[in-house]
């Protein structure tokens, strides 16, 4: 329908970009993409022929210092728990192990973030447009980070809703965790020093501790050889695609639906999983590349997780702690047995065979294990309660209360 | 700016780009039971609807504006193919978006007032008037108009009026002067002041001197920090937004000169606020209630920003002019030493407070046109008298999910500001804590003060779209009127 009234100056009416209604609707509305305050973003997009070369070059060239410097703005934004990008050049074929090359390399980007989608993508588009362009620049259909409206539409077009999404600390944000980790170190230092401090000096130190804000950017971190590990940390990014056995897709979907609807959290059994997502990929996005529309021989299950330490030990641990889920999910995939949990070592090596190497892994607190994160959050909460309770106490009472709460000199980091 | 498009003020409804400044208002819900009669009523009201052109002959005594909910558009028989081009949050409505809005507990949709619940509001007629008597005349006029149509009913008018005396009309029930946070809009009529638009980073700009003053055209550069107005497309559909593109909009004729309106009735517990203020002042601020109120809001109750005058010395605080009262930034107050990180105004309009500067906040601004309702609680009273009082919150924006919902989320969640789960003291409907930064920081215990009584997401169409609605046929197809706009 034409506009009711043309432009006053006589110029033709401005052309409005048309987005189909489904693009306006983001799948955040799907409760599956959320776990408490954590939101999942899973983007897969095809790339132009030479772009993966550039990304591979960038990923290898960057020393850890350079990468940390490049990530300083992302740290400053402070709403990302973990993010990664991975190059998907092929997917498992009929034997469930050997990779069949895709006609164009696809970029896989995942984020675990806090806050609303609108605010999150706006921050990406306006604060780190250069880095977004550096990563997505060669993807078909990528309109550029600005205007953000078109960028959001691109993300919506390429976003996959998670069938199951798990966060180990759903009620806490990345900012809270970073602050808690920094505060825990200070509380531990104060707890060590407290018995020898005069009450007045202790009160000063305690108030300085409460008034201080944690530094955002670490100065120097050791380089990791395995790029799946966080720089300077032990958090590991595992990205796995397995082909689903033909005819078993609906069964798998039904199981994942039931799991999500029942509110069961199988990954809670694992003491080394920070975040995990299971996504059923039944199509690849098509943006008019010269290679034509990609067709997938199978539907695929994407398993992406952030874990502590060794991936093989973690996978064996999953078999032990959540065998029912492992069997119900990966038993329906090609290449493994019907009951993978019965043979943990075989399961671990099969999953590792289908793993994709992480090109870049952003992990602001990748040095802390899950147990350490939980302990730090607990200390943060106790310190806050103490601060509320004692804010106008005398220094002597304050020191006594503090020592009662944090038992001077007895704070140990927990070991998983 | 060369890309600037003149605004079609004759087609945009009034009160969006510039407030009327009239002291009373009535929000009347008209329920539509028959699409033909509904359209006839719209056609009836259409000649009286005020547009956005400046008043040449002085301020009128009364004005009329209309807005429609998704339910209202459905009941007027607008075709599904057209409705599907409206954004999802508008189609879902305020009650369905309660999770995004944090409306739980006392604010939960199940506890909303009759007439403000899901699907209750169809057509909202907003009447403004110069006096209460004139408003009554207007309401009676609307009643007669509505009564002349079958199966159209009118709800109880929600009256709102300014509380303060003539010289200080902008006070709300908690005693703060309100309405400072309005954005400056490019090409909009009316005065605009520093601090209302987008804070620009420090940049090199040529020194302003007449042409030819400097030899060889070499103009020296100077480091300057300025402000710029927001693009009109942030608030009115069909214009370039702050990114320089025309944002997605509903199908014509709704896609031009319309805007989305958020209508929300917020109850304020004034007695609880006074008790809270007294207790935190005694505990933390040497019984200085004004200082306590200023730290909660980020502005002193007379409107002076705490960022500029953080101390308790009342005599050292000059009365600021309109041009000065918004001219401040948070960049040099990253630790919250002057204005607390979780203060109300710092959340509602963070300027350059967040990492990334004003880029993080410029796409999340709203035009506020609310007004208090209910009688003021007499001063000195600390117990609730049972009267219903609060704020009729009205705001305009081009995208409810990007603008209003994000600002509302900032009020409920302190995480983007580094204060964890703390929520805003002045709009919290739950108990909680607020940190006033400093050494040592003060930890204030908060009480529930404000809760939502209901509301709706509405669409305020342009006048030509109203014409088209009034002339649509039985299939819901709309017929744009040639030469629409002012009759």
Short mmCIF file of C-alpha atoms in Angstrom, two decimals, chain A:
data_model
loop_
_atom_site.label_atom_id
_atom_site.label_comp_id
_atom_site.label_asym_id
_atom_site.label_seq_id
_atom_site.Cartn_x
_atom_site.Cartn_y
_atom_site.Cartn_z
CA UNK A 1 0.00 0.00 0.00
CA UNK A 2 1.43 3.35 -0.90
CA UNK A 3 2.03 6.01 1.69
CA UNK A 4 -0.92 8.21 2.44
CA UNK A 5 1.03 11.34 1.93
CA UNK A 6 4.25 11.92 0.09
CA UNK A 7 7.23 13.68 1.51
CA UNK A 8 6.70 17.37 2.09
CA UNK A 9 9.72 18.49 0.06
CA UNK A 10 8.49 16.54 -2.93
CA UNK A 11 11.18 13.87 -2.82
CA UNK A 12 9.97 10.28 -3.13
CA UNK A 13 9.02 8.53 0.09
CA UNK A 14 12.00 6.94 1.85
CA UNK A 15 12.35 3.24 1.23
CA UNK A 16 11.74 1.13 4.29
CA UNK A 17 13.74 -2.06 4.75
CA UNK A 18 11.34 -4.98 4.97
CA UNK A 19 12.03 -7.75 7.39
CA UNK A 20 9.68 -10.71 7.56
CA UNK A 21 7.93 -10.83 10.93
CA UNK A 22 9.78 -13.96 12.01
CA UNK A 23 13.02 -12.00 11.87
CA UNK A 24 11.65 -9.37 14.20
CA UNK A 25 10.96 -12.12 16.67
CA UNK A 26 14.10 -13.26 18.38
CA UNK A 27 14.27 -16.74 19.75
CA UNK A 28 15.18 -15.37 23.16
CA UNK A 29 11.45 -15.70 23.59
CA UNK A 30 12.11 -19.43 23.58
CA UNK A 31 12.79 -20.29 27.21
CA UNK A 32 15.26 -22.95 26.04
CA UNK A 33 17.86 -20.26 25.24
CA UNK A 34 17.90 -19.12 28.83
CA UNK A 35 19.02 -20.53 32.09
CA UNK A 36 18.40 -18.04 34.88
CA UNK A 37 20.34 -14.92 34.00
CA UNK A 38 22.46 -16.63 31.34
CA UNK A 39 21.42 -16.41 27.69
CA UNK A 40 22.71 -18.59 24.88
CA UNK A 41 23.56 -17.34 21.41
CA UNK A 42 24.47 -19.91 18.76
CA UNK A 43 25.27 -18.46 15.36
CA UNK A 44 26.37 -20.44 12.31
CA UNK A 45 27.01 -18.69 8.99
CA UNK A 46 28.70 -19.59 5.68
CA UNK A 47 31.81 -17.63 4.72
CA UNK A 48 33.36 -16.45 1.48
CA UNK A 49 36.12 -18.59 0.04
CA UNK A 50 39.23 -16.74 1.26
CA UNK A 51 37.89 -15.46 4.55
CA UNK A 52 38.68 -18.63 6.57
CA UNK A 53 42.33 -18.25 5.51
CA UNK A 54 42.37 -14.81 7.05
CA UNK A 55 40.67 -16.01 10.23
CA UNK A 56 43.09 -18.94 10.53
CA UNK A 57 45.99 -16.55 10.06
CA UNK A 58 44.59 -14.20 12.69
CA UNK A 59 43.95 -17.01 15.12
CA UNK A 60 47.50 -18.34 14.82
CA UNK A 61 49.33 -15.05 14.58
CA UNK A 62 47.99 -13.54 17.74
CA UNK A 63 50.17 -14.07 20.75
CA UNK A 64 48.34 -14.28 24.03
CA UNK A 65 49.33 -10.70 24.91
CA UNK A 66 47.96 -9.36 21.62
CA UNK A 67 44.80 -11.37 22.05
CA UNK A 68 44.35 -10.16 25.56
CA UNK A 69 44.83 -6.60 24.38
CA UNK A 70 42.25 -7.16 21.65
CA UNK A 71 39.85 -8.56 24.22
CA UNK A 72 40.22 -5.67 26.65
CA UNK A 73 37.05 -3.96 25.45
CA UNK A 74 35.14 -7.21 25.67
CA UNK A 75 36.36 -7.53 29.26
CA UNK A 76 35.26 -3.98 29.92
CA UNK A 77 31.77 -4.73 28.60
CA UNK A 78 31.67 -7.43 31.24
CA UNK A 79 28.48 -9.23 30.24
CA UNK A 80 30.08 -12.27 28.64
CA UNK A 81 30.81 -15.41 30.62
CA UNK A 82 32.38 -17.26 27.72
CA UNK A 83 32.43 -16.81 23.95
CA UNK A 84 34.19 -18.62 21.15
CA UNK A 85 34.43 -18.84 17.41
CA UNK A 86 35.22 -21.99 15.54
CA UNK A 87 35.66 -22.75 11.82
CA UNK A 88 33.47 -25.60 10.61
CA UNK A 89 34.98 -26.95 7.40
CA UNK A 90 33.19 -30.30 7.31
CA UNK A 91 30.72 -32.46 9.17
CA UNK A 92 30.87 -36.18 10.10
CA UNK A 93 29.78 -38.53 7.33
CA UNK A 94 28.09 -41.93 7.29
CA UNK A 95 30.61 -43.62 9.59
CA UNK A 96 30.04 -40.90 12.22
CA UNK A 97 33.74 -40.02 12.38
CA UNK A 98 35.26 -39.07 9.03
CA UNK A 99 34.64 -35.48 8.15
CA UNK A 100 32.95 -34.76 4.80
CA UNK A 101 33.95 -31.29 3.62
CA UNK A 102 31.30 -28.59 3.32
CA UNK A 103 31.12 -26.55 0.13
CA UNK A 104 31.94 -23.40 2.05
CA UNK A 105 33.53 -23.12 5.46
CA UNK A 106 31.04 -22.05 8.15
CA UNK A 107 31.74 -19.81 11.09
CA UNK A 108 30.38 -21.00 14.42
CA UNK A 109 30.03 -18.32 17.08
CA UNK A 110 28.64 -18.93 20.51
CA UNK A 111 28.18 -16.65 23.48
CA UNK A 112 26.95 -17.07 27.03
CA UNK A 113 25.85 -13.62 28.08
CA UNK A 114 23.75 -11.68 30.60
CA UNK A 115 21.12 -9.06 29.96
CA UNK A 116 18.73 -8.56 27.06
CA UNK A 117 19.48 -9.35 23.44
CA UNK A 118 18.90 -5.76 22.31
CA UNK A 119 21.37 -4.27 24.75
CA UNK A 120 23.88 -7.05 24.16
CA UNK A 121 23.99 -6.77 20.37
CA UNK A 122 23.96 -2.97 20.53
CA UNK A 123 27.06 -3.09 22.72
CA UNK A 124 28.76 -5.39 20.20
CA UNK A 125 27.80 -3.19 17.27
CA UNK A 126 28.80 0.14 18.80
CA UNK A 127 31.67 -0.65 21.16
CA UNK A 128 33.63 -3.32 19.25
CA UNK A 129 32.53 -2.89 15.60
CA UNK A 130 36.09 -3.50 14.35
CA UNK A 131 36.35 -6.90 15.96
CA UNK A 132 32.88 -7.92 14.81
CA UNK A 133 33.87 -6.96 11.27
CA UNK A 134 37.13 -8.86 11.61
CA UNK A 135 35.27 -12.05 12.51
CA UNK A 136 32.01 -11.85 10.55
CA UNK A 137 33.26 -9.63 7.70
CA UNK A 138 33.58 -12.45 5.18
CA UNK A 139 30.29 -14.15 5.99
CA UNK A 140 27.63 -14.19 3.29
CA UNK A 141 24.80 -11.80 4.06
CA UNK A 142 26.71 -9.99 6.83
CA UNK A 143 25.56 -6.36 6.61
CA UNK A 144 28.28 -4.90 8.87
CA UNK A 145 27.97 -4.19 12.58
CA UNK A 146 26.23 -0.85 11.96
CA UNK A 147 23.38 -0.09 11.60
CA UNK A 148 22.64 -2.42 14.46
CA UNK A 149 19.11 -3.14 13.21
CA UNK A 150 20.43 -4.96 10.14
CA UNK A 151 23.11 -6.69 12.21
CA UNK A 152 20.45 -7.91 14.64
CA UNK A 153 18.41 -9.23 11.74
CA UNK A 154 21.49 -11.11 10.50
CA UNK A 155 22.06 -12.63 13.93
CA UNK A 156 18.39 -13.63 14.20
CA UNK A 157 18.52 -15.29 10.78
CA UNK A 158 21.54 -17.37 11.78
CA UNK A 159 20.72 -18.11 15.40
CA UNK A 160 19.81 -21.67 16.41
CA UNK A 161 17.55 -22.23 19.41
CA UNK A 162 19.14 -24.53 21.96
CA UNK A 163 17.33 -27.77 22.75
CA UNK A 164 18.97 -27.80 26.16
CA UNK A 165 20.98 -25.04 27.79
CA UNK A 166 22.72 -25.28 31.12
CA UNK A 167 24.59 -22.81 33.29
CA UNK A 168 26.26 -23.98 36.49
CA UNK A 169 25.52 -20.65 38.20
CA UNK A 170 22.29 -19.41 36.60
CA UNK A 171 21.61 -16.74 39.19
CA UNK A 172 24.95 -14.97 38.82
CA UNK A 173 26.25 -12.70 36.10
CA UNK A 174 29.76 -12.50 34.69
CA UNK A 175 30.29 -9.14 36.41
CA UNK A 176 29.32 -10.64 39.77
CA UNK A 177 31.65 -13.60 39.27
CA UNK A 178 34.62 -11.42 38.30
CA UNK A 179 33.99 -9.17 41.28
CA UNK A 180 33.55 -12.15 43.61
CA UNK A 181 36.80 -13.77 42.46
CA UNK A 182 38.71 -10.55 43.01
CA UNK A 183 37.03 -10.00 46.36
CA UNK A 184 37.71 -13.53 47.51
CA UNK A 185 41.43 -13.04 47.01
CA UNK A 186 41.31 -9.84 49.05
CA UNK A 187 39.21 -11.37 51.81
CA UNK A 188 41.61 -14.31 51.98
CA UNK A 189 44.58 -11.94 52.24
CA UNK A 190 42.84 -9.93 54.94
CA UNK A 191 41.87 -13.09 56.79
CA UNK A 192 45.54 -14.07 56.85
CA UNK A 193 46.61 -10.68 58.12
CA UNK A 194 43.70 -9.96 60.48
CA UNK A 195 45.00 -11.66 63.66
CA UNK A 196 48.10 -9.47 63.63
CA UNK A 197 46.36 -6.18 62.83
CA UNK A 198 45.28 -3.58 65.35
CA UNK A 199 41.49 -3.09 65.33
CA UNK A 200 41.85 0.41 63.82
CA UNK A 201 44.18 -0.78 61.08
CA UNK A 202 41.90 -3.75 60.40
CA UNK A 203 38.83 -1.49 60.08
CA UNK A 204 40.71 0.67 57.57
CA UNK A 205 41.76 -2.37 55.56
CA UNK A 206 38.21 -3.78 55.60
CA UNK A 207 36.72 -0.49 54.40
CA UNK A 208 39.34 -0.22 51.65
CA UNK A 209 38.40 -3.73 50.63
CA UNK A 210 34.71 -2.84 50.44
CA UNK A 211 35.35 0.43 48.61
CA UNK A 212 37.74 -1.04 46.06
CA UNK A 213 36.57 -2.16 42.64
CA UNK A 214 38.33 -5.12 41.05
CA UNK A 215 40.76 -4.39 38.22
CA UNK A 216 39.27 -5.42 34.89
CA UNK A 217 42.34 -6.22 32.77
CA UNK A 218 45.03 -8.69 33.83
CA UNK A 219 48.53 -7.65 32.86
CA UNK A 220 50.32 -10.74 31.60
CA UNK A 221 49.18 -14.27 31.04
CA UNK A 222 51.12 -17.37 30.00
CA UNK A 223 50.54 -18.65 26.50
CA UNK A 224 48.59 -21.87 25.96
CA UNK A 225 49.65 -24.28 23.24
CA UNK A 226 46.21 -25.89 22.91
CA UNK A 227 43.90 -23.15 21.65
CA UNK A 228 40.85 -24.85 23.12
CA UNK A 229 42.09 -23.71 26.51
CA UNK A 230 41.47 -20.23 27.82
CA UNK A 231 44.55 -18.03 27.70
CA UNK A 232 46.26 -18.28 31.05
CA UNK A 233 43.54 -20.54 32.37
CA UNK A 234 42.29 -24.07 32.55
CA UNK A 235 38.77 -23.62 31.17
CA UNK A 236 38.39 -25.71 28.00
CA UNK A 237 36.03 -25.04 25.09
CA UNK A 238 34.69 -28.27 23.61
CA UNK A 239 32.73 -28.02 20.32
CA UNK A 240 31.42 -31.27 18.89
CA UNK A 241 29.14 -32.09 15.95
CA UNK A 242 27.81 -35.65 15.76
CA UNK A 243 25.51 -36.97 13.03
CA UNK A 244 22.14 -38.21 14.28
CA UNK A 245 21.16 -41.70 13.11
CA UNK A 246 18.59 -41.39 10.30
CA UNK A 247 15.09 -42.04 11.65
CA UNK A 248 16.06 -41.32 15.27
CA UNK A 249 15.88 -37.51 15.01
CA UNK A 250 12.34 -37.17 16.36
CA UNK A 251 13.08 -39.50 19.23
CA UNK A 252 16.07 -37.35 20.19
CA UNK A 253 14.07 -34.14 19.92
CA UNK A 254 11.30 -35.61 22.04
CA UNK A 255 13.80 -36.64 24.70
CA UNK A 256 15.44 -33.20 24.76
CA UNK A 257 12.01 -31.53 24.89
CA UNK A 258 10.97 -33.69 27.81
CA UNK A 259 14.23 -32.94 29.57
CA UNK A 260 13.83 -29.19 29.13
CA UNK A 261 10.16 -29.19 30.10
CA UNK A 262 10.64 -31.32 33.18
CA UNK A 263 13.23 -28.88 34.49
CA UNK A 264 15.73 -31.69 34.96
CA UNK A 265 19.33 -30.51 34.91
CA UNK A 266 21.49 -33.53 34.12
CA UNK A 267 24.66 -31.45 33.76
CA UNK A 268 24.28 -30.42 37.39
CA UNK A 269 25.71 -33.85 38.24
CA UNK A 270 28.97 -32.85 36.61
CA UNK A 271 31.33 -30.93 38.87
CA UNK A 272 33.39 -29.60 35.98
CA UNK A 273 30.77 -28.14 33.57
CA UNK A 274 30.43 -24.35 33.55
CA UNK A 275 28.09 -24.10 30.56
CA UNK A 276 26.66 -26.66 28.16
CA UNK A 277 24.28 -26.56 25.23
CA UNK A 278 22.76 -29.15 22.93
CA UNK A 279 21.46 -27.87 19.60
CA UNK A 280 19.88 -29.90 16.81
CA UNK A 281 21.12 -28.54 13.47
CA UNK A 282 18.81 -29.66 10.68
CA UNK A 283 19.77 -27.09 8.04
CA UNK A 284 22.54 -24.67 7.29
CA UNK A 285 21.70 -21.05 6.58
CA UNK A 286 21.75 -20.03 2.94
CA UNK A 287 22.69 -16.50 1.99
CA UNK A 288 22.92 -16.83 -1.77
CA UNK A 289 26.49 -18.11 -1.95
CA UNK A 290 27.71 -19.27 -5.40
CA UNK A 291 27.94 -22.80 -4.04
CA UNK A 292 24.17 -23.06 -3.93
CA UNK A 293 21.98 -24.05 -1.02
CA UNK A 294 23.76 -26.53 1.22
CA UNK A 295 22.05 -29.84 1.80
CA UNK A 296 22.88 -31.91 4.84
CA UNK A 297 22.98 -35.71 4.53
CA UNK A 298 22.02 -36.03 8.20
CA UNK A 299 20.72 -33.90 11.01
CA UNK A 300 23.46 -33.03 13.47
CA UNK A 301 23.69 -32.66 17.19
CA UNK A 302 25.89 -29.81 18.36
CA UNK A 303 27.34 -30.24 21.83
CA UNK A 304 29.24 -27.17 23.02
CA UNK A 305 30.48 -26.90 26.55
CA UNK A 306 32.94 -25.04 28.75
CA UNK A 307 34.62 -27.41 31.17
CA UNK A 308 37.44 -27.54 33.68
CA UNK A 309 40.70 -29.28 32.85
CA UNK A 310 41.08 -32.35 30.67
CA UNK A 311 38.30 -32.98 28.12
CA UNK A 312 38.73 -36.78 28.06
CA UNK A 313 38.50 -37.09 31.82
CA UNK A 314 35.45 -34.80 31.69
CA UNK A 315 33.72 -36.97 29.06
CA UNK A 316 34.40 -40.15 31.04
CA UNK A 317 33.05 -38.35 34.10
CA UNK A 318 29.83 -37.52 32.21
CA UNK A 319 29.33 -41.23 31.46
CA UNK A 320 29.67 -41.98 35.13
CA UNK A 321 27.52 -39.18 36.51
CA UNK A 322 24.72 -38.85 33.95
CA UNK A 323 24.65 -42.18 32.08
CA UNK A 324 20.92 -42.02 31.26
CA UNK A 325 21.27 -38.70 29.44
CA UNK A 326 24.49 -39.75 27.69
CA UNK A 327 22.79 -42.90 26.38
CA UNK A 328 19.57 -41.16 25.42
CA UNK A 329 21.41 -38.38 23.56
CA UNK A 330 24.58 -39.83 22.03
CA UNK A 331 23.16 -43.34 21.71
CA UNK A 332 21.10 -41.92 18.86
CA UNK A 333 24.15 -40.62 17.01
CA UNK A 334 26.17 -42.28 14.28
CA UNK A 335 29.59 -43.66 15.08
CA UNK A 336 29.05 -44.48 18.73
CA UNK A 337 27.38 -47.42 20.42
CA UNK A 338 23.72 -47.50 21.46
CA UNK A 339 24.86 -47.36 25.07
CA UNK A 340 27.92 -45.12 25.04
CA UNK A 341 28.02 -44.73 28.81
CA UNK A 342 28.95 -48.40 29.16
CA UNK A 343 32.32 -47.75 27.47
CA UNK A 344 33.45 -44.33 28.71
CA UNK A 345 36.87 -44.47 27.05
CA UNK A 346 35.37 -45.30 23.64
CA UNK A 347 32.77 -42.55 24.11
CA UNK A 348 35.47 -40.03 24.98
CA UNK A 349 37.64 -40.89 21.98
CA UNK A 350 34.64 -40.88 19.61
CA UNK A 351 33.52 -37.47 20.83
CA UNK A 352 37.08 -36.17 20.59
CA UNK A 353 37.27 -37.44 17.00
CA UNK A 354 34.31 -35.22 16.15
CA UNK A 355 35.66 -32.18 17.98
CA UNK A 356 36.40 -28.90 16.22
CA UNK A 357 39.36 -26.80 17.25
CA UNK A 358 38.51 -23.45 18.82
CA UNK A 359 39.91 -20.50 16.88
CA UNK A 360 39.43 -17.97 19.65
CA UNK A 361 38.09 -18.46 23.14
CA UNK A 362 37.13 -15.54 25.32
CA UNK A 363 37.09 -16.56 28.97
CA UNK A 364 37.33 -13.64 31.40
CA UNK A 365 37.58 -15.97 34.40
CA UNK A 366 39.02 -18.99 32.62
CA UNK A 367 41.61 -19.49 35.36
CA UNK A 368 38.99 -20.34 37.99
CA UNK A 369 37.45 -23.79 38.28
CA UNK A 370 33.74 -24.24 38.86
CA UNK A 371 34.36 -25.05 42.52
CA UNK A 372 36.43 -21.89 42.88
CA UNK A 373 33.75 -19.78 41.23
CA UNK A 374 31.12 -21.18 43.59
CA UNK A 375 33.35 -20.67 46.60
CA UNK A 376 34.09 -17.09 45.55
CA UNK A 377 30.38 -16.35 45.11
CA UNK A 378 29.74 -17.74 48.56
CA UNK A 379 32.52 -15.63 50.10
CA UNK A 380 31.18 -12.55 48.26
CA UNK A 381 27.73 -13.12 49.71
CA UNK A 382 29.04 -13.67 53.23
CA UNK A 383 31.24 -10.59 53.00
CA UNK A 384 28.26 -8.53 51.92
CA UNK A 385 26.11 -9.77 54.78
CA UNK A 386 28.93 -8.98 57.16
CA UNK A 387 29.31 -5.51 55.66
CA UNK A 388 25.60 -4.78 56.13
CA UNK A 389 25.58 -6.12 59.67
CA UNK A 390 28.73 -4.37 60.84
CA UNK A 391 28.72 -1.11 58.93
CA UNK A 392 28.61 1.06 62.04
CA UNK A 393 30.28 -1.30 64.53
CA UNK A 394 33.40 -0.40 66.48
CA UNK A 395 36.68 -1.63 64.95
CA UNK A 396 37.10 -4.19 67.69
CA UNK A 397 33.67 -5.78 67.18
CA UNK A 398 34.16 -5.60 63.43
CA UNK A 399 37.42 -7.54 63.64
CA UNK A 400 35.89 -10.14 65.94
CA UNK A 401 32.92 -10.63 63.63
CA UNK A 402 35.19 -10.86 60.62
CA UNK A 403 37.42 -13.48 62.25
CA UNK A 404 34.36 -15.44 63.35
CA UNK A 405 33.06 -15.43 59.77
CA UNK A 406 36.27 -16.03 57.86
CA UNK A 407 38.35 -17.79 60.54
CA UNK A 408 41.70 -15.99 60.23
CA UNK A 409 44.26 -17.86 58.19
CA UNK A 410 42.08 -20.87 57.42
CA UNK A 411 40.73 -19.98 53.96
CA UNK A 412 41.67 -22.63 51.45
CA UNK A 413 40.78 -22.77 47.78
CA UNK A 414 38.48 -25.73 47.23
CA UNK A 415 39.67 -28.54 44.98
CA UNK A 416 37.19 -30.30 42.73
#
